[in-house]
Amino acid sequence: KAGVTQTPRYLIKTRGQQVTLSCSPISGHRSVSWYQQTPGQGLQFLFEYFSETQRNKGNFPGRFSGRQFSNSRSEMNVSTLELGDSALYLCASSWDPAGVSYEQYFGPGTRLTVT
Amino acid sequence: GQQLNQSPQSMFIQEGEDVSMNCTSSSIFNTWLWYKQDPGEGPVLLIALYKAGELTSNGRLTAQFGITRKDSFLNISASIPSDVGIYFCAGLWEYGNKLVFGAGTILRVKS
């Protein structure tokens, strides 16, 4: 079974631009969560989608948004990029049979650099 | 949200040594997960624990779900160079619906 895939793996953007990152979960997994990882802050939860609905949201500004499609694939978008948005963005999927996400499986991440 | 305190922050050990790290909280957790992250990659799930007192092994790795349900431990026996990386604990708070992650333990191994 293929793992979680994320595209692109690396991205360089300029301040003020916007960016869209993509995540394809493991086949059969319906929950997709997004995390931001920086050296000083560790893994910070952005949001979680289940059945095309945002189920949980972390403490990030409205510039960070996401969505999930009917095939469970998910995208996250960051508008008006700031230098501090430079990070590794990780997507994780889980099967979620009981309505609660656990045993999350991570993709390789997208390394975003904002200049 | 509920916080997890992971310790130690970093370890620099000799190849062949055993390693212990732990995760603690003041709150009760129903699930504990341990992940390893290699540089530039996403975390990989190592062990999942679901019951208080549960002890689970995965090769040279052994993890335990604390009896109080407020902590978990990960041990690595006979460390090798490829054990290098960041180890994260993650837990599902008894009243929560999303995972909470510890800050990670950086493991370095001297060969």
PDB file of C-alpha atoms in Angstrom:
ATOM      1  CA  LYS A   1       0.000   0.000   0.000  1.00  0.00           C
ATOM      2  CA  ALA A   2       1.451   3.371  -0.984  1.00  0.00           C
ATOM      3  CA  GLY A   3       2.239   5.802   1.806  1.00  0.00           C
ATOM      4  CA  VAL A   4       1.224   9.416   2.209  1.00  0.00           C
ATOM      5  CA  THR A   5       2.519  11.540  -0.637  1.00  0.00           C
ATOM      6  CA  GLN A   6       3.076  15.277  -0.611  1.00  0.00           C
ATOM      7  CA  THR A   7       3.819  17.600  -3.479  1.00  0.00           C
ATOM      8  CA  PRO A   8       5.916  19.500  -4.089  1.00  0.00           C
ATOM      9  CA  ARG A   9       8.800  18.403  -1.832  1.00  0.00           C
ATOM     10  CA  TYR A  10      10.545  21.751  -1.992  1.00  0.00           C
ATOM     11  CA  LEU A  11       9.256  25.221  -2.703  1.00  0.00           C
ATOM     12  CA  ILE A  12      10.772  28.684  -2.692  1.00  0.00           C
ATOM     13  CA  LYS A  13       8.431  31.657  -2.613  1.00  0.00           C
ATOM     14  CA  THR A  14       8.689  35.374  -2.090  1.00  0.00           C
ATOM     15  CA  ARG A  15       7.057  37.344   0.710  1.00  0.00           C
ATOM     16  CA  GLY A  16       3.517  38.326  -0.183  1.00  0.00           C
ATOM     17  CA  GLN A  17       2.929  35.442  -2.558  1.00  0.00           C
ATOM     18  CA  GLN A  18       0.581  32.578  -1.894  1.00  0.00           C
ATOM     19  CA  VAL A  19       1.257  28.853  -2.017  1.00  0.00           C
ATOM     20  CA  THR A  20      -0.770  25.650  -2.279  1.00  0.00           C
ATOM     21  CA  LEU A  21       0.523  22.334  -0.977  1.00  0.00           C
ATOM     22  CA  SER A  22      -0.992  18.978  -1.804  1.00  0.00           C
ATOM     23  CA  CYS A  23      -1.373  15.756   0.163  1.00  0.00           C
ATOM     24  CA  SER A  24      -2.616  12.356  -0.943  1.00  0.00           C
ATOM     25  CA  PRO A  25      -3.437  10.090   2.024  1.00  0.00           C
ATOM     26  CA  ILE A  26      -2.980   6.363   2.285  1.00  0.00           C
ATOM     27  CA  SER A  27      -5.724   4.589   0.357  1.00  0.00           C
ATOM     28  CA  GLY A  28      -8.744   4.100   2.607  1.00  0.00           C
ATOM     29  CA  HIS A  29      -7.728   6.786   5.082  1.00  0.00           C
ATOM     30  CA  ARG A  30     -10.360   9.481   5.497  1.00  0.00           C
ATOM     31  CA  SER A  31      -8.730  11.841   7.938  1.00  0.00           C
ATOM     32  CA  VAL A  32      -5.961  14.228   6.919  1.00  0.00           C
ATOM     33  CA  SER A  33      -4.122  16.503   9.343  1.00  0.00           C
ATOM     34  CA  TRP A  34      -1.605  19.218   8.588  1.00  0.00           C
ATOM     35  CA  TYR A  35       1.311  20.306  10.777  1.00  0.00           C
ATOM     36  CA  GLN A  36       3.942  23.009  10.590  1.00  0.00           C
ATOM     37  CA  GLN A  37       7.384  22.049  11.845  1.00  0.00           C
ATOM     38  CA  THR A  38      10.090  24.565  12.652  1.00  0.00           C
ATOM     39  CA  PRO A  39      13.297  24.012  14.656  1.00  0.00           C
ATOM     40  CA  GLY A  40      12.185  26.152  17.544  1.00  0.00           C
ATOM     41  CA  GLN A  41       8.491  25.241  17.722  1.00  0.00           C
ATOM     42  CA  GLY A  42       8.347  21.547  17.008  1.00  0.00           C
ATOM     43  CA  LEU A  43       5.205  20.106  15.437  1.00  0.00           C
ATOM     44  CA  GLN A  44       2.387  22.636  15.427  1.00  0.00           C
ATOM     45  CA  PHE A  45      -1.089  21.446  14.482  1.00  0.00           C
ATOM     46  CA  LEU A  46      -2.718  23.436  11.688  1.00  0.00           C
ATOM     47  CA  PHE A  47      -6.006  21.671  10.966  1.00  0.00           C
ATOM     48  CA  GLU A  48      -7.658  18.335  10.328  1.00  0.00           C
ATOM     49  CA  TYR A  49     -10.130  17.334   7.648  1.00  0.00           C
ATOM     50  CA  PHE A  50     -12.488  14.390   7.663  1.00  0.00           C
ATOM     51  CA  SER A  51     -15.025  13.651   4.943  1.00  0.00           C
ATOM     52  CA  GLU A  52     -14.378  17.023   3.302  1.00  0.00           C
ATOM     53  CA  THR A  53     -15.119  18.921   6.542  1.00  0.00           C
ATOM     54  CA  GLN A  54     -12.691  20.710   8.798  1.00  0.00           C
ATOM     55  CA  ARG A  55     -13.000  18.913  12.125  1.00  0.00           C
ATOM     56  CA  ASN A  56     -10.235  20.565  14.145  1.00  0.00           C
ATOM     57  CA  LYS A  57      -8.247  23.729  13.839  1.00  0.00           C
ATOM     58  CA  GLY A  58      -5.061  24.915  15.504  1.00  0.00           C
ATOM     59  CA  ASN A  59      -4.049  28.423  16.479  1.00  0.00           C
ATOM     60  CA  PHE A  60      -2.886  29.764  13.150  1.00  0.00           C
ATOM     61  CA  PRO A  61      -4.007  32.970  11.415  1.00  0.00           C
ATOM     62  CA  GLY A  62      -6.642  32.951   8.708  1.00  0.00           C
ATOM     63  CA  ARG A  63      -3.922  33.123   6.048  1.00  0.00           C
ATOM     64  CA  PHE A  64      -3.648  29.374   6.522  1.00  0.00           C
ATOM     65  CA  SER A  65      -6.537  27.437   5.031  1.00  0.00           C
ATOM     66  CA  GLY A  66      -7.217  23.998   3.705  1.00  0.00           C
ATOM     67  CA  ARG A  67      -9.711  21.765   2.062  1.00  0.00           C
ATOM     68  CA  GLN A  68     -10.358  18.119   1.400  1.00  0.00           C
ATOM     69  CA  PHE A  69     -11.778  16.545  -1.706  1.00  0.00           C
ATOM     70  CA  SER A  70     -14.179  13.644  -2.054  1.00  0.00           C
ATOM     71  CA  ASN A  71     -11.273  11.261  -2.714  1.00  0.00           C
ATOM     72  CA  SER A  72      -9.741  12.369   0.646  1.00  0.00           C
ATOM     73  CA  ARG A  73      -6.894  14.231  -1.023  1.00  0.00           C
ATOM     74  CA  SER A  74      -6.201  17.502   0.740  1.00  0.00           C
ATOM     75  CA  GLU A  75      -4.656  20.841  -0.033  1.00  0.00           C
ATOM     76  CA  MET A  76      -3.494  23.606   2.219  1.00  0.00           C
ATOM     77  CA  ASN A  77      -3.050  27.179   1.146  1.00  0.00           C
ATOM     78  CA  VAL A  78      -1.054  29.986   2.682  1.00  0.00           C
ATOM     79  CA  SER A  79      -1.771  33.477   1.430  1.00  0.00           C
ATOM     80  CA  THR A  80       0.358  36.580   1.809  1.00  0.00           C
ATOM     81  CA  LEU A  81       3.460  34.640   2.770  1.00  0.00           C
ATOM     82  CA  GLU A  82       5.699  35.934   5.543  1.00  0.00           C
ATOM     83  CA  LEU A  83       9.332  35.045   6.263  1.00  0.00           C
ATOM     84  CA  GLY A  84       8.195  33.225   9.399  1.00  0.00           C
ATOM     85  CA  ASP A  85       6.151  30.803   7.306  1.00  0.00           C
ATOM     86  CA  SER A  86       9.365  29.087   6.232  1.00  0.00           C
ATOM     87  CA  ALA A  87       8.993  25.570   7.612  1.00  0.00           C
ATOM     88  CA  LEU A  88       8.496  21.914   6.860  1.00  0.00           C
ATOM     89  CA  TYR A  89       4.778  21.309   6.286  1.00  0.00           C
ATOM     90  CA  LEU A  90       3.716  17.799   7.117  1.00  0.00           C
ATOM     91  CA  CYS A  91       0.547  16.002   6.205  1.00  0.00           C
ATOM     92  CA  ALA A  92      -0.635  12.929   8.112  1.00  0.00           C
ATOM     93  CA  SER A  93      -3.476  10.549   7.364  1.00  0.00           C
ATOM     94  CA  SER A  94      -5.340   8.094   9.538  1.00  0.00           C
ATOM     95  CA  TRP A  95      -8.093   5.544   9.042  1.00  0.00           C
ATOM     96  CA  ASP A  96     -10.175   6.967  11.853  1.00  0.00           C
ATOM     97  CA  PRO A  97     -12.845   4.270  12.333  1.00  0.00           C
ATOM     98  CA  ALA A  98     -14.066   5.647  15.654  1.00  0.00           C
ATOM     99  CA  GLY A  99     -14.359   9.301  14.746  1.00  0.00           C
ATOM    100  CA  VAL A 100     -11.154  10.233  16.506  1.00  0.00           C
ATOM    101  CA  SER A 101      -7.809  10.467  14.733  1.00  0.00           C
ATOM    102  CA  TYR A 102      -4.973   8.387  16.042  1.00  0.00           C
ATOM    103  CA  GLU A 103      -2.151   6.322  14.495  1.00  0.00           C
ATOM    104  CA  GLN A 104      -1.359   9.067  12.064  1.00  0.00           C
ATOM    105  CA  TYR A 105       0.961   8.265   9.177  1.00  0.00           C
ATOM    106  CA  PHE A 106       3.055  11.128   7.916  1.00  0.00           C
ATOM    107  CA  GLY A 107       4.172  12.101   4.455  1.00  0.00           C
ATOM    108  CA  PRO A 108       7.723  13.270   3.701  1.00  0.00           C
ATOM    109  CA  GLY A 109       6.720  16.918   3.982  1.00  0.00           C
ATOM    110  CA  THR A 110       7.032  19.997   1.826  1.00  0.00           C
ATOM    111  CA  ARG A 111       9.948  22.270   2.666  1.00  0.00           C
ATOM    112  CA  LEU A 112       8.775  25.839   2.108  1.00  0.00           C
ATOM    113  CA  THR A 113      11.299  28.643   2.050  1.00  0.00           C
ATOM    114  CA  VAL A 114      10.042  32.228   1.955  1.00  0.00           C
ATOM    115  CA  THR A 115      12.537  34.870   0.846  1.00  0.00           C
TER     116      THR A 115
ATOM    117  CA  GLY B   1      -4.837  21.988  25.088  1.00  0.00           C
ATOM    118  CA  GLN B   2      -3.015  19.302  27.059  1.00  0.00           C
ATOM    119  CA  GLN B   3       0.783  19.434  27.022  1.00  0.00           C
ATOM    120  CA  LEU B   4       3.318  16.644  26.908  1.00  0.00           C
ATOM    121  CA  ASN B   5       6.717  17.052  28.515  1.00  0.00           C
ATOM    122  CA  GLN B   6       9.285  14.968  26.705  1.00  0.00           C
ATOM    123  CA  SER B   7      12.735  14.319  28.136  1.00  0.00           C
ATOM    124  CA  PRO B   8      15.578  14.412  27.685  1.00  0.00           C
ATOM    125  CA  GLN B   9      15.741  17.125  25.038  1.00  0.00           C
ATOM    126  CA  SER B  10      18.828  15.530  23.518  1.00  0.00           C
ATOM    127  CA  MET B  11      21.174  12.614  24.072  1.00  0.00           C
ATOM    128  CA  PHE B  12      24.655  11.859  22.768  1.00  0.00           C
ATOM    129  CA  ILE B  13      25.475   8.239  23.449  1.00  0.00           C
ATOM    130  CA  GLN B  14      28.027   5.612  22.522  1.00  0.00           C
ATOM    131  CA  GLU B  15      27.080   2.960  19.980  1.00  0.00           C
ATOM    132  CA  GLY B  16      25.921  -0.149  21.794  1.00  0.00           C
ATOM    133  CA  GLU B  17      24.459   1.700  24.757  1.00  0.00           C
ATOM    134  CA  ASP B  18      20.816   1.465  25.764  1.00  0.00           C
ATOM    135  CA  VAL B  19      18.633   4.575  25.543  1.00  0.00           C
ATOM    136  CA  SER B  20      15.635   5.654  27.598  1.00  0.00           C
ATOM    137  CA  MET B  21      13.324   8.578  27.033  1.00  0.00           C
ATOM    138  CA  ASN B  22       9.932   9.479  28.397  1.00  0.00           C
ATOM    139  CA  CYS B  23       6.882  11.615  28.012  1.00  0.00           C
ATOM    140  CA  THR B  24       4.815  12.897  30.913  1.00  0.00           C
ATOM    141  CA  SER B  25       1.696  14.935  31.449  1.00  0.00           C
ATOM    142  CA  SER B  26      -0.512  16.121  34.273  1.00  0.00           C
ATOM    143  CA  SER B  27      -3.515  14.838  32.318  1.00  0.00           C
ATOM    144  CA  ILE B  28      -4.731  11.357  31.459  1.00  0.00           C
ATOM    145  CA  PHE B  29      -4.147  10.001  27.965  1.00  0.00           C
ATOM    146  CA  ASN B  30      -5.935   7.119  26.233  1.00  0.00           C
ATOM    147  CA  THR B  31      -3.381   6.492  23.514  1.00  0.00           C
ATOM    148  CA  TRP B  32       0.368   6.923  23.283  1.00  0.00           C
ATOM    149  CA  LEU B  33       2.331   6.868  20.049  1.00  0.00           C
ATOM    150  CA  TRP B  34       6.058   7.013  19.449  1.00  0.00           C
ATOM    151  CA  TYR B  35       7.537   8.342  16.211  1.00  0.00           C
ATOM    152  CA  LYS B  36      11.031   8.699  14.777  1.00  0.00           C
ATOM    153  CA  GLN B  37      11.972  11.426  12.331  1.00  0.00           C
ATOM    154  CA  ASP B  38      15.058  11.332  10.132  1.00  0.00           C
ATOM    155  CA  PRO B  39      16.475  14.633   8.842  1.00  0.00           C
ATOM    156  CA  GLY B  40      14.371  16.080   6.032  1.00  0.00           C
ATOM    157  CA  GLU B  41      11.702  13.399   6.293  1.00  0.00           C
ATOM    158  CA  GLY B  42       8.331  12.979   7.951  1.00  0.00           C
ATOM    159  CA  PRO B  43       7.952  11.166  11.293  1.00  0.00           C
ATOM    160  CA  VAL B  44       7.549   7.393  11.075  1.00  0.00           C
ATOM    161  CA  LEU B  45       5.278   5.582  13.511  1.00  0.00           C
ATOM    162  CA  LEU B  46       7.287   3.159  15.659  1.00  0.00           C
ATOM    163  CA  ILE B  47       4.917   1.913  18.346  1.00  0.00           C
ATOM    164  CA  ALA B  48       1.293   2.522  19.356  1.00  0.00           C
ATOM    165  CA  LEU B  49      -0.026   1.851  22.884  1.00  0.00           C
ATOM    166  CA  TYR B  50      -3.694   1.685  23.895  1.00  0.00           C
ATOM    167  CA  LYS B  51      -3.941   0.255  27.421  1.00  0.00           C
ATOM    168  CA  ALA B  52      -2.490   1.319  30.763  1.00  0.00           C
ATOM    169  CA  GLY B  53       0.460  -0.914  31.602  1.00  0.00           C
ATOM    170  CA  GLU B  54       0.808  -2.138  28.013  1.00  0.00           C
ATOM    171  CA  LEU B  55       4.361  -3.024  27.012  1.00  0.00           C
ATOM    172  CA  THR B  56       5.061  -3.336  23.283  1.00  0.00           C
ATOM    173  CA  SER B  57       8.248  -4.097  21.385  1.00  0.00           C
ATOM    174  CA  ASN B  58       9.335  -3.411  17.844  1.00  0.00           C
ATOM    175  CA  GLY B  59      12.751  -4.961  17.301  1.00  0.00           C
ATOM    176  CA  ARG B  60      15.205  -3.243  19.647  1.00  0.00           C
ATOM    177  CA  LEU B  61      12.555  -0.707  20.664  1.00  0.00           C
ATOM    178  CA  THR B  62      10.265  -1.175  23.644  1.00  0.00           C
ATOM    179  CA  ALA B  63       7.588   1.254  24.772  1.00  0.00           C
ATOM    180  CA  GLN B  64       5.301   1.226  27.770  1.00  0.00           C
ATOM    181  CA  PHE B  65       1.997   2.920  28.563  1.00  0.00           C
ATOM    182  CA  GLY B  66       2.317   4.140  32.155  1.00  0.00           C
ATOM    183  CA  ILE B  67      -0.051   2.700  34.746  1.00  0.00           C
ATOM    184  CA  THR B  68      -1.238   6.161  35.767  1.00  0.00           C
ATOM    185  CA  ARG B  69      -2.019   6.862  32.077  1.00  0.00           C
ATOM    186  CA  LYS B  70      -0.073  10.109  32.439  1.00  0.00           C
ATOM    187  CA  ASP B  71       3.212   8.928  31.000  1.00  0.00           C
ATOM    188  CA  SER B  72       4.942   6.691  28.506  1.00  0.00           C
ATOM    189  CA  PHE B  73       8.482   5.427  28.056  1.00  0.00           C
ATOM    190  CA  LEU B  74      10.554   4.394  25.056  1.00  0.00           C
ATOM    191  CA  ASN B  75      13.686   2.281  25.377  1.00  0.00           C
ATOM    192  CA  ILE B  76      16.162   1.457  22.624  1.00  0.00           C
ATOM    193  CA  SER B  77      18.554  -1.370  23.307  1.00  0.00           C
ATOM    194  CA  ALA B  78      22.064  -1.681  21.873  1.00  0.00           C
ATOM    195  CA  SER B  79      21.936   1.557  19.879  1.00  0.00           C
ATOM    196  CA  ILE B  80      23.383   1.687  16.369  1.00  0.00           C
ATOM    197  CA  PRO B  81      24.268   4.682  14.162  1.00  0.00           C
ATOM    198  CA  SER B  82      20.989   4.515  12.214  1.00  0.00           C
ATOM    199  CA  ASP B  83      19.071   5.177  15.440  1.00  0.00           C
ATOM    200  CA  VAL B  84      20.092   8.822  15.049  1.00  0.00           C
ATOM    201  CA  GLY B  85      17.117  11.142  14.658  1.00  0.00           C
ATOM    202  CA  ILE B  86      14.389  12.894  16.574  1.00  0.00           C
ATOM    203  CA  TYR B  87      11.979  10.793  18.611  1.00  0.00           C
ATOM    204  CA  PHE B  88       8.519  12.200  19.282  1.00  0.00           C
ATOM    205  CA  CYS B  89       5.868  11.028  21.649  1.00  0.00           C
ATOM    206  CA  ALA B  90       2.239  11.787  20.883  1.00  0.00           C
ATOM    207  CA  GLY B  91      -0.851  11.212  22.947  1.00  0.00           C
ATOM    208  CA  LEU B  92      -4.611  11.354  22.729  1.00  0.00           C
ATOM    209  CA  TRP B  93      -5.986  13.162  25.789  1.00  0.00           C
ATOM    210  CA  GLU B  94      -8.960  11.365  27.373  1.00  0.00           C
ATOM    211  CA  TYR B  95     -11.264  14.306  26.545  1.00  0.00           C
ATOM    212  CA  GLY B  96      -9.568  15.300  23.311  1.00  0.00           C
ATOM    213  CA  ASN B  97     -10.028  14.398  19.692  1.00  0.00           C
ATOM    214  CA  LYS B  98      -6.617  15.156  18.227  1.00  0.00           C
ATOM    215  CA  LEU B  99      -3.079  14.085  18.939  1.00  0.00           C
ATOM    216  CA  VAL B 100      -0.808  16.179  21.144  1.00  0.00           C
ATOM    217  CA  PHE B 101       2.922  15.967  20.387  1.00  0.00           C
ATOM    218  CA  GLY B 102       5.923  16.266  22.645  1.00  0.00           C
ATOM    219  CA  ALA B 103       8.802  18.541  21.667  1.00  0.00           C
ATOM    220  CA  GLY B 104      11.018  15.612  20.705  1.00  0.00           C
ATOM    221  CA  THR B 105      14.247  13.986  21.885  1.00  0.00           C
ATOM    222  CA  ILE B 106      17.268  14.395  19.612  1.00  0.00           C
ATOM    223  CA  LEU B 107      19.378  11.251  19.628  1.00  0.00           C
ATOM    224  CA  ARG B 108      22.985  11.244  18.460  1.00  0.00           C
ATOM    225  CA  VAL B 109      25.111   8.121  18.447  1.00  0.00           C
ATOM    226  CA  LYS B 110      28.917   7.986  18.561  1.00  0.00           C
ATOM    227  CA  SER B 111      30.335   5.057  16.670  1.00  0.00           C
TER     228      SER B 111
END
